[in-house]
mmCIF file of C-alpha atoms in Angstrom:
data_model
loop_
_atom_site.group_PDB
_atom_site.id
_atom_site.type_symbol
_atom_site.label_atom_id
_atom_site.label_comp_id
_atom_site.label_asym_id
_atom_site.label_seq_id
_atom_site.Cartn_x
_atom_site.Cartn_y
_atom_site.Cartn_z
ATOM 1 C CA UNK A 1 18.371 42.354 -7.779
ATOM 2 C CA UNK A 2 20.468 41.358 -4.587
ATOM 3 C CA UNK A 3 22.127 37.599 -4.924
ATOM 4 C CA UNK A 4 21.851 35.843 -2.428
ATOM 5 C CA UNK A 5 22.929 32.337 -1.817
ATOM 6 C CA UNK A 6 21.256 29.224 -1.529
ATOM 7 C CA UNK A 7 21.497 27.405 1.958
ATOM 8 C CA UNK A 8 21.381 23.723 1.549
ATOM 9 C CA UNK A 9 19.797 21.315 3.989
ATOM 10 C CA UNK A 10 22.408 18.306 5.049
ATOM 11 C CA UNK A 11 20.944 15.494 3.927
ATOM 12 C CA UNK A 12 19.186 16.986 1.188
ATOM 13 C CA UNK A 13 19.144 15.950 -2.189
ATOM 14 C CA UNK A 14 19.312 18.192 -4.564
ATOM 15 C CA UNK A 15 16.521 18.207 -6.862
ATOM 16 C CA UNK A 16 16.941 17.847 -10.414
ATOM 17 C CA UNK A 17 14.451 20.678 -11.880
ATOM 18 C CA UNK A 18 13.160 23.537 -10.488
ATOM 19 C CA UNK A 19 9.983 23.645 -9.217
ATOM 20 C CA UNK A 20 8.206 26.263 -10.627
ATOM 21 C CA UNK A 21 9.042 29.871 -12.417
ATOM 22 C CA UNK A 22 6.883 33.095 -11.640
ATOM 23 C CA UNK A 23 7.200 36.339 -12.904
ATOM 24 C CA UNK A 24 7.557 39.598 -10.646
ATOM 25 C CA UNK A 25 6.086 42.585 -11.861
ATOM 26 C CA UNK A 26 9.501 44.093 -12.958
ATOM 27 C CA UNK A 27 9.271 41.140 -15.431
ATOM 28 C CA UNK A 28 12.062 39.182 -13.690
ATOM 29 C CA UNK A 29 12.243 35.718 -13.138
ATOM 30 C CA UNK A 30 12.323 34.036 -10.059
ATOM 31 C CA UNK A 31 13.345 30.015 -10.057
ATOM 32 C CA UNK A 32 11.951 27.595 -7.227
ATOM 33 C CA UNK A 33 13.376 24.901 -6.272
ATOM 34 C CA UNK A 34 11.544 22.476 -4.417
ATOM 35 C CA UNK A 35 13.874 19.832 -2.168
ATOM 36 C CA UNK A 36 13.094 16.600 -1.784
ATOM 37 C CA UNK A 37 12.728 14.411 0.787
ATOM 38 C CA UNK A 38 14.764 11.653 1.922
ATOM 39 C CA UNK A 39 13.265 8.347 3.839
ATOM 40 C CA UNK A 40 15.372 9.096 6.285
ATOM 41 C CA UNK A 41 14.267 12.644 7.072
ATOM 42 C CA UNK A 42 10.631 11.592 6.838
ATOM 43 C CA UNK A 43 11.592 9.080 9.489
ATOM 44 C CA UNK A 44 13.280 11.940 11.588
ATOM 45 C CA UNK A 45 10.657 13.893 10.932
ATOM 46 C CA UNK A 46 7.497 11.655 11.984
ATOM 47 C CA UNK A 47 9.652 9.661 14.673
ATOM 48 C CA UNK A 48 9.313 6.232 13.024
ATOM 49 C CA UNK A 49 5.473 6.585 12.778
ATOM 50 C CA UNK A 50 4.923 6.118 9.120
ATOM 51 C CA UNK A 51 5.499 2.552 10.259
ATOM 52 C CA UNK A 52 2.807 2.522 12.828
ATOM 53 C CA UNK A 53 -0.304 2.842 10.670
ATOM 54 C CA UNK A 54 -2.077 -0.227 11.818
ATOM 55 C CA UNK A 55 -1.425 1.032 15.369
ATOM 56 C CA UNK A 56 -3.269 4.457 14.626
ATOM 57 C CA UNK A 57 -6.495 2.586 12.800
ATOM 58 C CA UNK A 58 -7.067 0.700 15.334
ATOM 59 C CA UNK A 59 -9.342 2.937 17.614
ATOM 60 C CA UNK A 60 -10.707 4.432 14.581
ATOM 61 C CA UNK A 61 -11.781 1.168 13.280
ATOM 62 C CA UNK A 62 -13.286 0.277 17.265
ATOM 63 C CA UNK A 63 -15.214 3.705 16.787
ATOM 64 C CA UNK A 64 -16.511 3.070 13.018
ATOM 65 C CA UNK A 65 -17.522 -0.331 14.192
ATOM 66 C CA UNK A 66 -19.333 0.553 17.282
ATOM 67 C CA UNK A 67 -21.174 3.094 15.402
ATOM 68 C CA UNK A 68 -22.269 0.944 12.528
ATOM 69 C CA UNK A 69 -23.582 -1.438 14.973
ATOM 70 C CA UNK A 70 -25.289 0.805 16.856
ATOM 71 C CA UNK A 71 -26.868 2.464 13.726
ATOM 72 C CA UNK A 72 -27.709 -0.957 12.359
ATOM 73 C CA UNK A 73 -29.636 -1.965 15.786
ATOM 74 C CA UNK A 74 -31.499 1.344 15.529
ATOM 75 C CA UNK A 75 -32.195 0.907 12.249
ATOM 76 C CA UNK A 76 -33.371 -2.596 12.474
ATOM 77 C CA UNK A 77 -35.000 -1.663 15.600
ATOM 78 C CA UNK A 78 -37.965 0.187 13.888
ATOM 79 C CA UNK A 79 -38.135 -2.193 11.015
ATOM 80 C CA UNK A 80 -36.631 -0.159 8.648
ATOM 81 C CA UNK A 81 -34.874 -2.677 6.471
ATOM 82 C CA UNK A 82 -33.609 -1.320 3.077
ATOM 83 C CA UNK A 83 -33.603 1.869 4.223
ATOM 84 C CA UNK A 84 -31.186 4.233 4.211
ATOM 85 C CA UNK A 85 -30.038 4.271 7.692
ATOM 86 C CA UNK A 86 -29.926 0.363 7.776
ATOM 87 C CA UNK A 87 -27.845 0.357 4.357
ATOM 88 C CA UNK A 88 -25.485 3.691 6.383
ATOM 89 C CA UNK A 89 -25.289 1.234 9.883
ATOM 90 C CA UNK A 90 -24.052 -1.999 7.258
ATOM 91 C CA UNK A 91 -21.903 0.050 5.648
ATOM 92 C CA UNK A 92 -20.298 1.218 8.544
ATOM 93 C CA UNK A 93 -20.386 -1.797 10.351
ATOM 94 C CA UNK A 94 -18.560 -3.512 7.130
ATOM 95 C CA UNK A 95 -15.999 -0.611 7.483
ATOM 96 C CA UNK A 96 -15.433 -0.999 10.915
ATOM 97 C CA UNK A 97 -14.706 -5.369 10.404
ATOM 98 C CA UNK A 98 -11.974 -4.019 7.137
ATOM 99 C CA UNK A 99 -10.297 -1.525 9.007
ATOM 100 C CA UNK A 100 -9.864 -4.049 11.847
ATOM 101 C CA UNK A 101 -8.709 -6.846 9.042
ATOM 102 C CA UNK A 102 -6.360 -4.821 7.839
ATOM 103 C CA UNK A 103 -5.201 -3.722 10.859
ATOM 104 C CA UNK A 104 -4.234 -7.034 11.985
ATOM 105 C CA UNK A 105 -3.215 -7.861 8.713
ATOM 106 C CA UNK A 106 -0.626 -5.284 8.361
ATOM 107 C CA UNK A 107 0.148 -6.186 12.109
ATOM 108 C CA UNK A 108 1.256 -9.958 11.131
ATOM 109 C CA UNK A 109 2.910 -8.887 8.149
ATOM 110 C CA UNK A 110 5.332 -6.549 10.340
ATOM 111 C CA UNK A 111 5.943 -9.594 12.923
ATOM 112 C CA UNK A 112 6.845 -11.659 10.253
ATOM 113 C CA UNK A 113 9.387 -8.990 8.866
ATOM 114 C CA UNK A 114 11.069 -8.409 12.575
ATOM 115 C CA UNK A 115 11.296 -12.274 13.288
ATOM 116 C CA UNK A 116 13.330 -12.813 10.078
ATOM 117 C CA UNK A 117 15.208 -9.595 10.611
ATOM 118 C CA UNK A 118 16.008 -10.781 14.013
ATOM 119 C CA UNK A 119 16.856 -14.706 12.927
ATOM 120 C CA UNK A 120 19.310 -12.652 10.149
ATOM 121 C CA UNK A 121 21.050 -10.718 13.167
ATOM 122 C CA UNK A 122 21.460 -13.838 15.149
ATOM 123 C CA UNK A 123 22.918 -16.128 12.224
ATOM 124 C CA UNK A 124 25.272 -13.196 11.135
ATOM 125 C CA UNK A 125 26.378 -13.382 14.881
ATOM 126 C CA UNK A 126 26.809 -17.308 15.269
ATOM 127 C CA UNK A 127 29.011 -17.318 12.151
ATOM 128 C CA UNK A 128 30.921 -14.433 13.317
ATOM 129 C CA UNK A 129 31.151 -16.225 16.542
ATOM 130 C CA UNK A 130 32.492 -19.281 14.639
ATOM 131 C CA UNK A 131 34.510 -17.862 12.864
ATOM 132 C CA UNK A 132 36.519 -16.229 15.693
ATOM 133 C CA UNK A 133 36.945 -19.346 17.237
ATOM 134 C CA UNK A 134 37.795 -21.821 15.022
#
């Protein structure tokens, strides 16, 4: 069997097991490592969009709600309360109203976070600024 050498990522830490064994059929053993990844890689990888969730639910939660209302007027349209398209159509109307809470939710929260990031920035500044001049 033919050694060859591993090739390392940058930026990849090493991982402190290997991942799995398997046997060939010439009963050898092979070792797999499995890397793992950094935040920072996932961010380079997905372009910063791991942060962006409640930007992606939004039209999904504008199509579940649409849908559940328009299943619920159906549904309550024939007098068909307590059925099972009525009780589908609440659902998904109920769906719809979370995913748009949670949306907006998640939206405030990251506001918040950038306004105090940004007043940390601009007091680290004005006492820098201070204390150049005084």
């Amino acid at each position: 069997m033919t050694e060859e050498p591993i090739k390392e990522i940058l930026g990849t830490p090493k991982s402190p097991k290997p991942g799995t064994m398997e046997k060939n059929p010439k009963s050898e053993v092979v070792v797999t490592t499995v890397p793992l990844v950094s935040e920072i890689q996932l961010t380079a990888a997905t372009g910063g969009a791991e942060l962006s969730c409640y930007r992606c639910i939004i039209p999904f939660a504008v199509v579940i709600l649409i849908t559940g209302t328009v299943v619920t007027a159906v549904a309550y349209s024939f007098n068909s309360h307590g059925s099972i398209i009525s009780i589908l159509g609440l659902v998904l109307l109920s769906l719809g109203l979370f995913l748009l809470a949670s949306s907006a939710l998640c939206w405030k929260v990251r506001q918040r976070s950038k306004k105090a990031k940004r007043r940390e920035s601009q007091t680290t500044l004005v006492a820098n600024q201070r204390s150049l001049f005084a």
